C-alpha cells in the first residue's frame, strides 16, 4: 500500500469529519436497512406444526422419526460486504466539483470510504478489491476497526499497475474468492466496452449486487468543443478527435440500463454530487423495497 500524500491525508481527515458524523446520524440506518439479513443461517430442526412452510421440511429427520420435522432458519444480522473499486485510467478524468478537485477517482474513494464507515456501525465484515484490467489488490472481508481503516486508506491510495479497464476480470475474481452469499458494491464509471454484463448476471443470482455508476459532466459536454486534443487515460496516447464523436459514447443512463438488465441494483452519482446524500437516498429506497 502506498504512503499517503499530503493531499490524500487532508481528504481522509475531511472524510473522517464528514462521513463519521453523518454515518452516526443518518447514513448508517439507511445502509443497515438495505444490507441487513442478506442470507439465512440454519438454527435448529423441530417438529412441524400447521402453518409452517412445507418447503423447509427436513426429509431425513422426518423419515428417521416418522414425524414431520422442519428446518428453522434465522436471518443473518451481519453482512459480508465486498467493495470493488475501479482505479483505471478513465477514473482519473473529470471536470471537478465545487472544490475544483473532484474527479471520478476521488469520488469513487469517497464512496468506498463512506461505505466502510457504515460497515463499522453495522458490525459487518468488509473487504476490498481494486482493479484496472486486472485485480490490483485484494483485502479479504474482516470486521476489525484496524481492517476497516486499511480498507479506507487503500481506497484513497490505490493506483493501478495498468491503466485499462476490465470489469469482467474483477467479477471473475469474485467468483473464485467469495463463495458464500455477500453484498457486492461495484463502483466504476462503467466505461468498459467489454462484455462484463455477461459475467455480472450470474453473480446477481448468488449475491446482492449494488452498482455505483460514477459519472462526470464532461461525459455530456464534449460535443460542443469541436476538434480537441485528448490524452487517452488508459493508454497515455495523444490524438486529435471530434468532440461530437466522443459524445456518442453511451450516456450514464444507457450504462445504468445495461447494469439493470444484468439484475444488479444501480445508483448513478455525479462528481458534482454529495456522495453521502446520494447513497443515503439510494439505500432509503432500497430499504423500502424489502
Coordinates of N, CA and C in Angstrom, one line a residue, residues 197 200-201 204 209-212 252-267:
X197 N -21.3 -7.5 -18.6 CA -22.7 -7.8 -18.2 C -22.9 -9.3 -18.2
X200 N -21.6 -10.4 -14.9 CA -22.3 -9.8 -13.8 C -23.6 -10.5 -13.5
X201 N -24.3 -10.9 -14.6 CA -25.6 -11.6 -14.4 C -25.6 -12.8 -13.4
X204 N -25.4 -11.8 -9.7 CA -26.6 -11.3 -9.1 C -27.5 -12.4 -8.6
X209 N -26.1 -7.4 -5.4 CA -25.1 -6.6 -6.1 C -25.7 -5.2 -6.2
X210 N -24.9 -4.2 -5.7 CA -25.2 -2.8 -5.9 C -24.1 -2.2 -6.8
X211 N -24.5 -1.6 -7.9 CA -23.6 -0.9 -8.7 C -23.7 0.6 -8.5
X212 N -22.5 1.2 -8.3 CA -22.5 2.7 -8.2 C -21.8 3.2 -9.4
X252 N -24.6 8.1 -19.2 CA -24.7 7.4 -17.9 C -26.0 6.6 -17.8
X253 N -27.1 7.2 -18.3 CA -28.4 6.4 -18.2 C -28.3 5.1 -19.0
X254 N -27.7 5.2 -20.2 CA -27.6 4.0 -21.0 C -26.7 2.9 -20.3
X255 N -25.7 3.4 -19.6 CA -24.8 2.5 -18.9 C -25.6 1.9 -17.7
X256 N -26.4 2.7 -17.0 CA -27.3 2.3 -15.9 C -28.3 1.2 -16.4
X257 N -28.9 1.4 -17.5 CA -29.8 0.4 -18.1 C -29.1 -0.9 -18.3
X258 N -27.9 -0.9 -18.8 CA -27.2 -2.1 -19.1 C -27.0 -2.9 -17.7
X259 N -26.6 -2.1 -16.7 CA -26.4 -2.7 -15.4 C -27.7 -3.4 -14.9
X260 N -28.8 -2.6 -15.0 CA -30.1 -3.1 -14.5 C -30.5 -4.4 -15.3
X261 N -30.2 -4.5 -16.6 CA -30.6 -5.7 -17.3 C -29.8 -6.9 -16.8
X262 N -28.7 -6.7 -16.2 CA -27.9 -7.8 -15.7 C -28.5 -8.3 -14.4
X263 N -29.4 -7.5 -13.7 CA -30.0 -8.0 -12.5 C -29.5 -7.2 -11.3
X264 N -28.5 -6.3 -11.4 CA -28.0 -5.6 -10.3 C -28.8 -4.3 -10.0
X265 N -28.8 -3.9 -8.8 CA -29.3 -2.6 -8.4 C -28.3 -1.5 -8.8
X266 N -28.7 -0.3 -9.1 CA -27.7 0.7 -9.6 C -28.1 2.1 -9.0
X267 N -27.1 2.8 -8.6 CA -27.3 4.3 -8.3 C -26.3 5.0 -9.1

